[in-house]
Amino acid sequence: MPGLLYHTFKGHNDQYDAIVIGSGIGGLSVASLLSRQGKKVLMLERHYEIGGYTHAFKRKGYQWDVGLHYVGQVHIEGSTLNKVFRYISDEKLKWAPLDNAYDRAVFGDKRFDFVTGKENLRAELKKNFPDAKDHASIDAYFKLLEEVENVGIGYFVEKALPPFLARIFGPMLRLKLLKYSDQITLDVLKTITDNEKLIGVLTAQYGDFGLLPAESSFYMHALVANHYMEGGAYPVGGAANIANTVIPVIEKAGGSVLFYADVKQVIVEGNKAIGVEMADGKKIYAKYIISDAGVANTFGRLLPQAVRERHQLDEKLKQLEPSAAHMGLYIGIKDSPKNLKLPACNYWVFPDEYNHERGRANYKTFTDTIPVAYISFPSAKDPEWEVKHPGISAVEIIILLPFDWFAKWEDTAWKKRGEEYEKMKKDVADQLFEILYRVEPQLKGKVDYYEISTPLSTKKFTNHPHGEIYGVSHTPKRFRQEFLKPYTPVKNLFMTGQDVMVASIAGGLMGGVLCASAILKKDVLSTIKRVIT
Ligand SMILES: Cc1cc2nc3c(=O)[nH]c(=O)nc-3n(C[C@H](O)[C@H](O)[C@H](O)COP(=O)(O)OP(=O)(O)OC[C@H]3O[C@@H](n4cnc5c(N)ncnc54)[C@H](O)[C@@H]3O)c2cc1C
């Protein structure tokens, strides 16, 4: 396991330039970027695994990822994301492209493939929707996506500007993006088509940010659609290889990465962050304190009450809603991905219901028809899988559901939540296996091991207060919250990760780029692009 156990740590208080709270992709990226600029960084992670939602877990020889199944653009040589990952991992992290049809949306018994490349996808959609009227709508849709492609640049640059400059230039820089982020996805799509099936297919990836088309910001929809336009890729060696390749960069610069290191509070003197107090009472000091724990934790839990009141942080948090929670079914099969003919893709499996809002509205209890299940085959995506895990395969299934369905078990202990809870998990698992066999029937009767997680497990392991998987929900309102940026009202306290940018591995990564730019007061992206050719 990479990193050091907190209790064995013998570091000195004045040894580090920066402390990073949390080791998700947002924490790893900012820590690496600062390290590569000569800063000594101490990363503190409360979980026993480094990586946040990029960590992997193992049971009985099997291994599953918790929050990375595919990333767009990273496999395109010369793309910004490709360069940033190469830089933060010192060229060690590699990516393997998924199948040409990287996402497969299944409605009832009809399959729609999201194929790699804009023109290929356009042609595939037109093949599935042969009416001339639908063809015109599909063309209008792609035109819209192109229109939105670069509108975020000013908006995100503004986040890294010092506050006084942001006050002057912010309104102008945000303008282009807000035109699209203020609109609801479904409303926009209804202006180009009244075909409910087409809308259902175009929004089949809504689970990538966990919000229904009738609620989500159109900017987020378009961002995700554009992100995967050239296909998806998976980290060679699995998602945990992100941390495995970044940690040496931090350590090489004199930094340390600690697990089982639970930060209780940020120490603030005057209005300046000067260190952190750990759960065991130990205090560690550094010039910069960076939080990857998400805005709900940073503003709501990690700052002293007086500081929260001074800056009305609770009022700010009231403007935000948590994103969806999830259940995950982790399956182990005693046969190789090759023998099982597992695809290197994801499925989005829906009932025969193209209206996602209706599908969701009909889902009122754990035993109702699941509106969408996401299936991923990490063992087929990773070219190194068969070397490390010969003769076995891993499958993951994810569903979205509200955290409050689990409220009655909140005060029970992990693995001791009672019979009703276990029954509920079994009911959900049974339904998910049926869904899996609908799309990959050869797996029936082959399952060797399975385990199912709930949002209570997510909360326990990630600290996100509502077990949310994508941080702050991507409604139009989210994009209006100017405080979702690296700078906080407390001097020398910065935020990184998905809440300062948007949800996703790419979003968390670029949150780190923005945060490093704010701290170093320079355009870190330009440095990366100069170094990585
Ligand atoms: C099931 C699932 C599937 C997903 N699939 C994909 C996908 O295929 N592609 C994609 O691009 N994105 C995907 N995502 C989204 C993506 O994983 C996240 O957007 C991203 O990883 C968030 O990174 P982060 O660094 O902002 O936060 P996190 O990864 O949540 O990291 C925050 C870290 O802070 C730590 N922490 C919190 N409080 C403290 C404290 N007090 N002291 C110390 N440490 C603390 C937590 O333990 C955690 O490790 C998925 C997410 C989930 C959950």
Coordinates of C-alpha atoms and ligand atoms in Angstrom, one line a residue:
M1 CA 0.0 0.0 0.0
P2 CA 1.5 3.4 -0.9
G3 CA 1.9 6.1 1.7
L4 CA 2.6 5.9 5.4
L5 CA 0.5 5.0 8.4
Y6 CA -0.3 8.3 10.3
H7 CA 0.7 6.8 13.7
T8 CA 4.2 5.9 12.5
F9 CA 4.8 9.4 11.2
K10 CA 7.7 11.2 12.8
G11 CA 7.6 14.5 10.7
H12 CA 8.4 17.9 12.1
N13 CA 5.9 20.7 12.4
D14 CA 7.7 23.2 10.3
Q15 CA 8.8 20.8 7.7
Y16 CA 6.0 21.3 5.1
D17 CA 5.0 24.2 2.8
A18 CA 1.5 22.9 2.4
I19 CA -0.9 20.5 4.0
V20 CA -3.5 18.8 1.8
I21 CA -6.6 17.4 3.6
G22 CA -7.9 14.4 1.6
S23 CA -6.3 12.3 -1.1
G24 CA -8.9 12.2 -3.9
I25 CA -7.8 13.2 -7.4
G26 CA -8.2 16.9 -6.4
G27 CA -5.8 16.4 -3.5
L28 CA -3.3 14.3 -5.5
S29 CA -3.2 16.7 -8.4
V30 CA -2.6 19.8 -6.4
A31 CA 0.0 18.0 -4.2
S32 CA 1.9 16.8 -7.2
L33 CA 1.7 20.2 -8.9
L34 CA 3.1 22.0 -5.9
S35 CA 5.7 19.3 -5.4
R36 CA 6.9 19.7 -8.9
Q37 CA 7.3 23.5 -8.2
G38 CA 9.6 22.6 -5.3
K39 CA 7.1 22.7 -2.4
K40 CA 7.1 20.1 0.4
V41 CA 3.6 18.8 0.8
L42 CA 2.0 16.7 3.6
M43 CA -1.1 14.9 2.5
L44 CA -3.5 13.7 5.2
E45 CA -6.1 11.1 4.3
R46 CA -8.5 9.7 7.0
H47 CA -9.3 6.5 5.1
Y48 CA -6.9 3.5 5.2
E49 CA -6.5 3.7 1.4
I50 CA -5.1 6.7 -0.5
G51 CA -7.0 8.0 -3.5
G52 CA -10.5 9.1 -2.4
Y53 CA -12.9 8.0 -5.1
T54 CA -9.9 6.7 -7.2
H55 CA -9.0 4.0 -4.6
A56 CA -9.6 0.4 -5.2
F57 CA -10.6 -2.3 -2.8
K58 CA -9.9 -6.0 -2.6
R59 CA -11.8 -9.1 -1.3
K60 CA -10.8 -12.7 -1.8
G61 CA -8.3 -11.9 -4.6
Y62 CA -10.8 -9.7 -6.5
Q63 CA -10.3 -6.0 -7.0
W64 CA -12.9 -3.3 -7.8
D65 CA -12.7 0.5 -8.3
V66 CA -15.0 2.7 -6.3
G67 CA -15.3 5.8 -8.4
L68 CA -13.6 5.6 -11.8
H69 CA -14.9 3.6 -14.7
Y70 CA -13.9 5.7 -17.6
V71 CA -12.4 9.1 -18.4
G72 CA -12.6 11.1 -21.6
Q73 CA -9.8 12.7 -23.6
V74 CA -6.9 11.4 -21.4
H75 CA -5.9 8.9 -24.1
I76 CA -5.8 11.6 -26.8
E77 CA -2.1 12.4 -27.2
G78 CA -1.6 16.2 -26.7
S79 CA -5.0 16.9 -25.1
T80 CA -4.9 19.0 -22.0
L81 CA -6.0 16.2 -19.7
N82 CA -3.5 13.8 -21.2
K83 CA -0.7 16.4 -20.5
V84 CA -1.8 17.1 -17.0
F85 CA -1.9 13.4 -16.1
R86 CA 1.5 12.8 -17.6
Y87 CA 2.9 15.8 -15.6
I88 CA 1.4 14.9 -12.2
S89 CA 2.5 11.2 -12.6
D90 CA 5.9 12.1 -14.0
E91 CA 4.9 10.2 -17.2
K92 CA 4.2 6.9 -15.3
L93 CA 0.4 6.7 -15.6
K94 CA -0.8 5.2 -18.9
W95 CA -4.4 4.9 -20.3
A96 CA -6.1 2.2 -22.2
P97 CA -8.9 3.1 -24.6
L98 CA -12.3 1.4 -24.1
D99 CA -14.1 -0.4 -26.9
N100 CA -15.2 1.7 -29.9
A101 CA -18.7 1.5 -28.3
Y102 CA -17.6 2.7 -24.9
D103 CA -21.1 3.3 -23.5
R104 CA -24.1 1.1 -24.4
A105 CA -27.6 2.4 -23.5
V106 CA -30.2 -0.4 -23.3
F107 CA -33.9 0.5 -23.1
G108 CA -36.0 -2.7 -22.8
D109 CA -34.4 -4.9 -25.5
K110 CA -33.2 -2.1 -27.7
R111 CA -29.5 -1.1 -27.6
F112 CA -28.0 2.3 -28.6
D113 CA -24.2 2.5 -28.8
F114 CA -22.3 5.6 -27.9
V115 CA -19.5 5.1 -30.4
T116 CA -16.1 6.9 -30.5
G117 CA -15.9 10.1 -32.6
K118 CA -18.4 12.8 -33.2
E119 CA -19.2 11.9 -36.8
N120 CA -19.5 8.2 -35.9
L121 CA -21.8 9.0 -33.1
R122 CA -23.9 11.3 -35.3
A123 CA -24.2 8.5 -37.9
E124 CA -25.1 5.9 -35.3
L125 CA -27.8 8.1 -33.8
K126 CA -29.2 8.7 -37.3
K127 CA -29.2 5.0 -38.0
N128 CA -31.3 4.4 -34.9
F129 CA -33.6 7.4 -35.6
P130 CA -34.1 7.2 -39.3
D131 CA -36.8 9.9 -39.7
A132 CA -35.7 13.1 -41.5
K133 CA -37.1 15.2 -38.7
D134 CA -35.0 13.3 -36.1
H135 CA -31.9 13.7 -38.4
A136 CA -32.4 17.5 -38.3
S137 CA -32.8 17.4 -34.5
I138 CA -29.6 15.3 -34.2
D139 CA -27.7 17.9 -36.3
A140 CA -29.1 20.7 -34.2
Y141 CA -28.0 18.8 -31.0
F142 CA -24.4 18.5 -32.2
K143 CA -24.4 22.1 -33.2
L144 CA -25.4 23.0 -29.7
L145 CA -22.7 20.9 -28.2
E146 CA -20.1 22.6 -30.4
E147 CA -21.4 26.0 -29.3
V148 CA -20.9 25.1 -25.6
E149 CA -17.5 23.4 -26.1
N150 CA -15.3 26.4 -25.1
V151 CA -17.7 28.6 -23.1
G152 CA -16.3 27.5 -19.8
I153 CA -12.7 28.8 -20.2
G154 CA -13.3 32.3 -18.8
Y155 CA -15.5 30.9 -16.0
F156 CA -12.9 28.6 -14.8
V157 CA -10.0 31.0 -15.2
E158 CA -11.8 33.5 -13.0
K159 CA -11.8 31.0 -10.2
A160 CA -8.0 31.0 -10.0
L161 CA -7.8 34.9 -10.1
P162 CA -6.9 36.7 -6.9
P163 CA -10.2 37.9 -5.3
F164 CA -9.8 41.6 -6.2
L165 CA -9.2 40.7 -9.9
A166 CA -12.1 38.2 -9.8
R167 CA -14.3 41.0 -8.5
I168 CA -13.4 43.2 -11.5
F169 CA -13.3 40.7 -14.3
G170 CA -15.6 37.9 -12.9
P171 CA -18.9 39.1 -14.3
M172 CA -17.5 39.4 -17.8
L173 CA -15.6 36.1 -17.6
R174 CA -18.6 34.2 -16.3
L175 CA -21.1 35.6 -18.9
K176 CA -20.6 33.0 -21.7
L177 CA -21.0 30.0 -19.5
L178 CA -24.0 31.3 -17.5
K179 CA -26.0 31.6 -20.7
Y180 CA -25.9 27.8 -21.0
S181 CA -25.6 26.8 -17.3
D182 CA -28.7 28.7 -16.4
Q183 CA -30.8 26.5 -18.6
I184 CA -32.3 23.1 -17.7
T185 CA -31.1 20.2 -20.0
L186 CA -34.6 18.9 -20.7
D187 CA -35.9 22.4 -21.7
V188 CA -33.0 22.9 -24.1
L189 CA -33.5 19.5 -25.7
K190 CA -37.2 20.1 -26.1
T191 CA -36.4 23.1 -28.3
I192 CA -34.7 20.8 -30.8
T193 CA -37.0 17.7 -30.7
D194 CA -40.3 16.5 -29.3
N195 CA -39.2 12.8 -29.7
E196 CA -39.2 11.5 -26.2
K197 CA -37.1 8.4 -27.2
L198 CA -34.4 10.6 -28.8
I199 CA -34.2 12.8 -25.7
G200 CA -34.0 9.6 -23.6
V201 CA -31.1 8.3 -25.6
L202 CA -29.3 11.7 -25.8
T203 CA -29.5 11.9 -22.0
A204 CA -28.7 8.3 -21.3
Q205 CA -25.4 9.2 -19.6
Y206 CA -27.1 11.5 -17.1
G207 CA -25.8 9.2 -14.3
D208 CA -22.3 10.5 -15.0
F209 CA -23.3 13.4 -12.8
G210 CA -26.3 11.9 -11.2
L211 CA -29.0 14.4 -12.0
L212 CA -32.2 14.0 -14.1
P213 CA -32.4 16.0 -17.4
A214 CA -35.4 17.9 -15.9
E215 CA -33.2 19.2 -13.0
S216 CA -29.6 19.4 -14.4
S217 CA -27.9 22.4 -15.9
F218 CA -27.5 22.1 -19.6
Y219 CA -23.9 23.2 -19.3
M220 CA -23.1 20.0 -17.3
H221 CA -24.9 17.8 -19.8
A222 CA -23.0 19.3 -22.7
L223 CA -19.7 19.2 -20.8
V224 CA -20.0 15.4 -20.2
A225 CA -21.3 14.7 -23.7
N226 CA -18.3 16.6 -25.2
H227 CA -15.9 15.0 -22.7
Y228 CA -16.6 11.5 -24.0
M229 CA -17.0 12.4 -27.7
E230 CA -13.7 10.8 -28.5
G231 CA -14.4 7.7 -26.4
G232 CA -13.4 6.7 -22.9
A233 CA -10.2 5.3 -21.4
Y234 CA -9.2 3.4 -18.2
P235 CA -6.0 3.7 -16.3
V236 CA -3.6 0.8 -17.0
G237 CA -3.3 -1.2 -13.8
G238 CA -6.7 0.2 -12.5
A239 CA -7.8 3.5 -10.9
A240 CA -5.5 3.0 -7.9
N241 CA -2.6 3.5 -10.2
I242 CA -3.3 7.2 -10.2
A243 CA -2.3 7.4 -6.5
N244 CA 0.5 4.8 -7.0
T245 CA 2.1 7.0 -9.7
V246 CA 1.5 10.4 -8.1
I247 CA 2.7 9.6 -4.6
P248 CA 6.4 9.1 -5.6
V249 CA 6.3 12.6 -7.2
I250 CA 5.2 14.1 -3.8
E251 CA 7.7 12.1 -1.8
K252 CA 10.6 12.8 -4.2
A253 CA 10.1 16.5 -3.4
G254 CA 10.4 15.8 0.3
G255 CA 6.6 15.5 0.9
S256 CA 4.7 12.7 2.8
V257 CA 1.4 11.0 2.2
L258 CA -0.3 9.6 5.3
F259 CA -3.4 7.4 5.7
Y260 CA -5.5 6.9 8.8
A261 CA -4.9 10.6 9.2
D262 CA -8.2 12.2 10.2
V263 CA -8.1 16.0 10.3
K264 CA -10.5 17.4 12.9
Q265 CA -10.2 21.1 12.2
V266 CA -8.2 23.8 10.4
I267 CA -6.4 26.0 12.8
V268 CA -7.2 29.7 12.1
E269 CA -5.4 32.6 13.8
G270 CA -6.8 36.0 13.1
N271 CA -8.3 35.2 9.7
K272 CA -5.4 33.1 8.5
A273 CA -5.2 29.3 8.3
I274 CA -1.9 28.2 9.9
G275 CA -2.3 24.4 10.4
V276 CA -4.5 21.5 11.2
E277 CA -5.6 19.8 14.4
M278 CA -5.8 16.0 14.0
A279 CA -8.5 13.8 15.5
D280 CA -5.9 12.7 18.1
G281 CA -5.2 16.3 19.1
K282 CA -1.9 16.6 17.4
K283 CA -1.3 20.0 15.7
I284 CA 0.6 20.3 12.4
Y285 CA 1.5 23.6 10.9
A286 CA 2.2 24.8 7.3
K287 CA 2.0 27.9 5.3
Y288 CA -0.9 26.7 3.0
I289 CA -3.8 24.5 4.0
I290 CA -5.7 22.9 1.1
S291 CA -8.9 21.0 1.5
D292 CA -10.0 18.2 -0.9
A293 CA -12.7 17.2 1.5
G294 CA -15.4 19.0 -0.4
V295 CA -17.1 22.3 0.4
A296 CA -19.7 20.7 2.7
N297 CA -16.8 19.4 4.9
T298 CA -14.5 22.4 4.5
F299 CA -17.0 25.2 5.3
G300 CA -19.4 23.0 7.4
R301 CA -17.1 20.9 9.6
L302 CA -13.4 21.8 9.3
L303 CA -13.6 25.5 10.3
P304 CA -14.1 26.7 13.8
Q305 CA -17.6 27.9 14.6
A306 CA -16.5 31.6 15.0
V307 CA -14.9 31.6 11.6
R308 CA -18.0 30.0 10.0
E309 CA -20.2 32.7 11.6
R310 CA -17.8 35.6 10.6
H311 CA -18.0 34.6 7.0
Q312 CA -21.6 33.3 7.0
L313 CA -20.5 30.0 5.6
D314 CA -23.6 28.1 6.8
E315 CA -25.6 30.6 4.7
K316 CA -23.4 29.8 1.7
L317 CA -23.9 26.1 2.2
K318 CA -27.6 26.5 2.2
Q319 CA -27.4 27.5 -1.4
L320 CA -26.1 24.1 -2.3
E321 CA -27.6 20.7 -2.7
P322 CA -25.8 17.4 -2.4
S323 CA -25.6 15.2 -5.5
A324 CA -27.0 11.7 -5.7
A325 CA -26.0 8.8 -3.5
H326 CA -25.5 5.3 -4.8
M327 CA -25.5 1.6 -4.1
G328 CA -22.7 -0.5 -5.7
L329 CA -22.8 -4.2 -6.4
Y330 CA -19.2 -5.7 -6.6
I331 CA -19.1 -9.1 -8.3
G332 CA -16.3 -11.6 -8.6
I333 CA -16.3 -14.4 -11.2
K334 CA -13.8 -17.3 -11.4
D335 CA -13.0 -17.1 -15.0
S336 CA -10.9 -14.7 -17.2
P337 CA -12.5 -11.7 -18.9
K338 CA -11.4 -13.3 -22.3
N339 CA -13.2 -16.6 -21.6
L340 CA -16.3 -14.7 -20.4
K341 CA -16.2 -12.4 -23.4
L342 CA -16.6 -9.3 -21.2
P343 CA -16.7 -6.0 -23.1
A344 CA -14.4 -3.0 -22.3
C345 CA -17.4 -0.7 -22.1
N346 CA -20.2 0.5 -19.7
Y347 CA -23.8 -0.3 -19.9
W348 CA -26.6 2.1 -19.0
V349 CA -29.6 -0.3 -18.5
F350 CA -33.0 1.2 -18.4
P351 CA -36.4 -0.5 -18.2
D352 CA -38.5 0.0 -21.4
E353 CA -38.9 3.7 -20.4
Y354 CA -37.2 6.5 -22.3
N355 CA -38.5 9.2 -20.0
H356 CA -35.9 9.3 -17.2
E357 CA -38.1 11.5 -15.0
R358 CA -41.0 9.0 -15.2
G359 CA -38.6 6.1 -14.6
R360 CA -37.4 7.9 -11.5
A361 CA -40.8 8.9 -10.3
N362 CA -41.9 5.2 -10.4
Y363 CA -39.0 4.2 -8.2
K364 CA -40.3 4.7 -4.7
T365 CA -39.0 1.8 -2.8
F366 CA -36.0 -0.6 -3.0
T367 CA -38.1 -3.3 -4.7
D368 CA -39.6 -1.0 -7.4
T369 CA -38.1 -1.2 -11.0
I370 CA -34.7 0.4 -11.0
P371 CA -34.7 3.4 -13.4
V372 CA -31.1 3.0 -14.5
A373 CA -28.3 0.6 -13.6
Y374 CA -24.7 1.3 -14.7
I375 CA -22.5 -1.8 -15.4
S376 CA -18.7 -1.7 -15.8
F377 CA -16.2 -4.4 -16.4
P378 CA -12.8 -3.2 -15.0
S379 CA -11.1 -6.6 -15.7
A380 CA -11.9 -6.2 -19.4
K381 CA -10.8 -2.6 -19.5
D382 CA -7.4 -3.0 -17.9
P383 CA -4.7 -4.6 -20.2
E384 CA -2.7 -5.6 -17.1
W385 CA -5.6 -7.3 -15.4
E386 CA -4.9 -10.9 -16.6
V387 CA -1.2 -10.6 -15.5
K388 CA -2.1 -9.5 -12.0
H389 CA -5.4 -11.5 -11.6
P390 CA -5.2 -14.5 -13.8
G391 CA -8.4 -16.6 -14.3
I392 CA -10.8 -14.2 -12.5
S393 CA -12.9 -11.2 -13.4
A394 CA -14.6 -8.3 -11.7
V395 CA -17.9 -6.6 -12.5
E396 CA -19.4 -3.5 -10.9
I397 CA -23.0 -2.3 -11.0
I398 CA -24.1 1.1 -9.7
I399 CA -27.5 2.6 -9.1
L400 CA -28.5 6.1 -7.9
L401 CA -30.9 6.7 -5.1
P402 CA -31.6 9.3 -2.4
F403 CA -29.5 9.3 0.8
D404 CA -32.7 9.7 2.9
W405 CA -33.9 6.2 2.0
F406 CA -31.1 5.0 4.4
A407 CA -31.8 7.5 7.2
K408 CA -33.3 4.9 9.5
W409 CA -30.0 2.9 9.5
E410 CA -27.7 5.9 10.0
D411 CA -27.0 5.3 13.6
T412 CA -26.2 1.6 13.2
A413 CA -22.6 0.3 13.0
W414 CA -20.9 -0.8 9.7
K415 CA -21.5 -4.5 9.1
K416 CA -24.0 -4.6 12.0
R417 CA -27.0 -2.7 10.6
G418 CA -29.5 -5.5 11.2
E419 CA -31.7 -8.0 9.4
E420 CA -34.0 -5.5 7.6
Y421 CA -30.9 -3.8 6.1
E422 CA -29.4 -7.1 5.0
K423 CA -32.7 -8.1 3.4
M424 CA -32.9 -4.8 1.5
K425 CA -29.4 -5.3 0.2
K426 CA -30.3 -8.8 -1.0
D427 CA -33.5 -7.6 -2.7
V428 CA -31.5 -4.9 -4.6
A429 CA -28.7 -7.4 -5.5
D430 CA -31.2 -9.9 -6.9
Q431 CA -32.7 -7.2 -9.1
L432 CA -29.2 -6.1 -10.3
F433 CA -28.2 -9.6 -11.1
E434 CA -31.3 -9.9 -13.3
I435 CA -30.3 -6.7 -15.1
L436 CA -26.7 -8.0 -15.6
Y437 CA -28.0 -11.2 -17.1
R438 CA -30.2 -9.3 -19.5
V439 CA -27.1 -7.8 -21.2
E440 CA -24.5 -10.5 -20.5
P441 CA -26.5 -13.7 -20.1
Q442 CA -23.3 -15.9 -20.3
L443 CA -22.5 -14.8 -16.7
K444 CA -25.5 -16.5 -15.2
G445 CA -24.5 -19.2 -12.7
K446 CA -20.8 -18.0 -12.8
V447 CA -20.8 -15.6 -9.8
D448 CA -18.3 -16.6 -7.1
Y449 CA -18.5 -13.6 -4.8
Y450 CA -20.5 -10.5 -4.4
E451 CA -20.8 -7.6 -2.0
I452 CA -23.1 -4.6 -2.0
S453 CA -22.4 -1.1 -0.7
T454 CA -24.9 1.6 0.4
P455 CA -24.5 5.3 0.8
L456 CA -23.8 4.7 4.5
S457 CA -20.6 2.9 3.5
T458 CA -19.8 5.8 1.2
K459 CA -20.3 8.3 4.0
K460 CA -18.2 6.2 6.4
F461 CA -15.3 5.9 4.0
T462 CA -15.3 9.3 2.2
N463 CA -16.8 11.6 4.8
H464 CA -19.2 13.1 2.3
P465 CA -22.1 14.0 4.7
H466 CA -24.9 12.6 2.4
G467 CA -22.9 9.9 0.8
E468 CA -22.9 12.1 -2.3
I469 CA -20.8 10.8 -5.1
Y470 CA -20.5 14.0 -7.2
G471 CA -20.1 16.7 -4.5
V472 CA -22.4 19.6 -5.0
S473 CA -25.4 18.9 -7.3
H474 CA -25.0 20.2 -10.9
T475 CA -28.1 22.4 -11.0
P476 CA -28.1 25.8 -12.7
K477 CA -27.9 27.3 -9.2
R478 CA -24.5 25.6 -8.6
F479 CA -22.9 27.4 -11.4
R480 CA -24.1 30.7 -9.9
Q481 CA -22.2 30.1 -6.6
E482 CA -19.1 32.3 -6.9
F483 CA -17.6 30.9 -3.7
L484 CA -17.0 27.5 -5.3
K485 CA -13.4 28.3 -6.1
P486 CA -9.9 27.6 -4.7
Y487 CA -9.8 30.8 -2.7
T488 CA -11.8 30.8 0.6
P489 CA -12.7 33.7 2.8
V490 CA -9.9 32.5 5.2
K491 CA -6.3 33.6 4.1
N492 CA -4.1 30.7 3.1
L493 CA -6.9 28.2 3.2
F494 CA -7.7 26.8 -0.3
M495 CA -10.1 24.3 -1.8
T496 CA -9.4 21.8 -4.6
G497 CA -11.3 18.9 -6.2
Q498 CA -14.7 18.4 -7.8
D499 CA -16.5 21.2 -5.9
V500 CA -14.3 23.9 -7.2
M501 CA -14.6 22.7 -10.8
V502 CA -17.2 20.0 -11.6
A503 CA -17.7 16.3 -10.7
S504 CA -15.6 13.7 -12.5
I505 CA -12.0 12.6 -12.5
A506 CA -11.2 15.3 -15.1
G507 CA -13.1 17.9 -13.0
G508 CA -11.3 16.9 -9.8
L509 CA -8.0 17.0 -11.6
M510 CA -8.5 20.4 -13.0
G511 CA -9.7 21.6 -9.6
G512 CA -6.2 20.8 -8.5
V513 CA -4.7 22.8 -11.4
L514 CA -6.9 25.8 -10.5
C515 CA -5.9 25.5 -6.8
A516 CA -2.1 25.2 -7.6
S517 CA -2.5 28.3 -9.9
A518 CA -4.1 30.3 -7.1
I519 CA -1.5 29.3 -4.6
L520 CA 1.5 29.8 -6.9
K521 CA 0.0 32.9 -8.5
K522 CA 0.8 31.6 -11.9
D523 CA -0.8 29.8 -14.8
V524 CA 0.2 26.3 -14.0
L525 CA -1.5 24.9 -17.1
S526 CA 0.8 26.9 -19.3
T527 CA 3.8 25.5 -17.4
I528 CA 2.5 22.0 -17.9
K529 CA 2.0 22.6 -21.6
R530 CA 5.5 23.9 -22.0
V531 CA 7.1 21.0 -20.2
I532 CA 5.0 18.1 -21.6
T533 CA 5.3 18.3 -25.4
Ligands
LIG1 C1 -19.6 5.2 -7.9 C2 -18.8 6.3 -8.6 C3 -18.5 6.2 -9.9 C4 -17.9 7.2 -10.6 N1 -17.5 7.1 -11.9 C5 -16.7 8.0 -12.5 C6 -16.2 7.8 -13.8 O1 -16.3 6.7 -14.4 N2 -15.5 8.8 -14.4 C7 -15.3 10.0 -13.8 O2 -14.7 10.9 -14.4 N3 -15.8 10.2 -12.5 C8 -16.5 9.3 -11.9 N4 -16.9 9.5 -10.6 C9 -16.8 10.8 -10.0 C10 -15.3 11.0 -9.5 O3 -14.9 9.8 -8.9 C11 -15.3 12.2 -8.5 O4 -15.9 13.3 -9.1 C12 -13.9 12.6 -8.1 O5 -13.1 11.4 -7.9 C13 -13.9 13.5 -6.9 O6 -12.6 13.7 -6.5 P1 -12.3 14.7 -5.2 O7 -10.8 14.7 -5.1 O8 -12.9 16.0 -5.4 O9 -13.0 14.1 -4.0 P2 -12.8 12.6 -3.2 O10 -12.4 11.6 -4.2 O11 -14.1 12.4 -2.6 O12 -11.7 12.8 -2.1 C14 -11.9 13.5 -0.9 C15 -11.0 12.8 0.1 O13 -11.0 13.6 1.3 C16 -10.9 12.7 2.4 N5 -11.3 13.4 3.6 C17 -12.5 14.0 3.9 N6 -12.5 14.5 5.1 C18 -11.3 14.3 5.6 C19 -10.7 14.7 6.9 N7 -11.4 15.3 7.8 N8 -9.4 14.3 7.1 C20 -8.7 13.7 6.1 N9 -9.2 13.3 4.9 C21 -10.5 13.6 4.7 C22 -11.9 11.6 2.0 O14 -11.6 10.4 2.8 C23 -11.5 11.4 0.5 O15 -10.5 10.5 0.4 C24 -17.6 8.4 -9.9 C25 -17.8 8.6 -8.5 C26 -18.4 7.5 -7.9 C27 -18.6 7.6 -6.4

